C-alpha angles and dihedrals in degrees: 000000000000089000092050091048091050091054092045091055092060107119097188111131099212116117097246093052091048091053090051091050092051093048091048092051092044089052091050090052089061092062096100127219094257088073104088120209136163113259090229086073096060117000099089092049096044091047090052092050093050095045092047090054091047088056101037106019088224099151130079118244092257094048093050093048090048091053091055092044091058091050097045090050088057090048091061089069100028114049090179086082091071096094092051095044099042106031107022103035097025098221096182092051092048094046091050092052093049092047090052093053094045093044092054090054095046093046092050093051092045089056090049092045089234099129112128111197116240091359105075109094094201092061092050093050091045090053090049090055091050092051090046092051088052090056090046096053092046089059104030121097097161115100120223128170087231089070089071090058090055089050093053093046093051092048090051092047091051092053094049096047106036093093104038106023111036094169089067098039091052090055090046095054091047090051091047090056090049092050090051089057096044118115087215092066124065127213091251089054090054089055094049094046096053099244093124090050091054092051093052093043094051097042089060094055110112092208095047114145118240096245093050091046090051092050089052092050089048090052095048093046090051091054091048091049092051094051091046089055090052090050090052089050089055092245117176101301093200091055091047092052089051090049092050090050092051091049103042117013094063087063100042091100088061090056100240094166092046089050094053092045089051088059092053094112093040098049093085088054093051092047095047098038099048098040091220114165120227097028122128130215089213110091091204088071089071093063135068117227124188 
């Protein structure tokens, strides 16, 4: 690792040096999170690499994503990195910016019907970012306004890719469910970012695939569970009622409650077949009662 970090710190702009930097960072990204190491061995160097890119944009998209992948993998075992990742290096802001650039490229090529499966680098890097964000939100407990921007970007990406690029939309809906369960994101943030809208929209699709349907149920149950906890803690009842109204009553005309009840006999099948943690076989758990 010290040798790879030394190569990655090379700031020469010639093509050969840049290729060596990219290969070094890509190699570092393949050191998985199970491998424990003291942050004194890497944090100063990785922070310097990220900050230099933020100032000079000297890395390729793959190299920059690989740098963050190495750091987020370390974060899974060392939560003391939260301050550096969230507040100093602004991971959510950086991920949003990279997703925007990659999404523009993918959308343009989808319109031109120029996507070549398993060959387009932008798709592969985009998918790597989505997987990395999933790891981040599983671990992160530190709120930052920038998280909401990630949420909105992922929701938008899901909507634009769910027809023509299922590989990406599947990762998006999985990430959306993870964000809904993250301690770093509040219920009101889920409303503002459009995650709740996506869940309701998708759950009413007659051709919805079983895994997507399960993710949506998981998401809605998580929101119900959070509000129930706030009720138990004697949180502001008026505010909770307003929140419930915002979440559910807008969709009453679409028959959300009737839809869930209609799945009463099938819920055990969904829970057992999809192996999704946190789901309940009791349809009442997907509602909020005052």
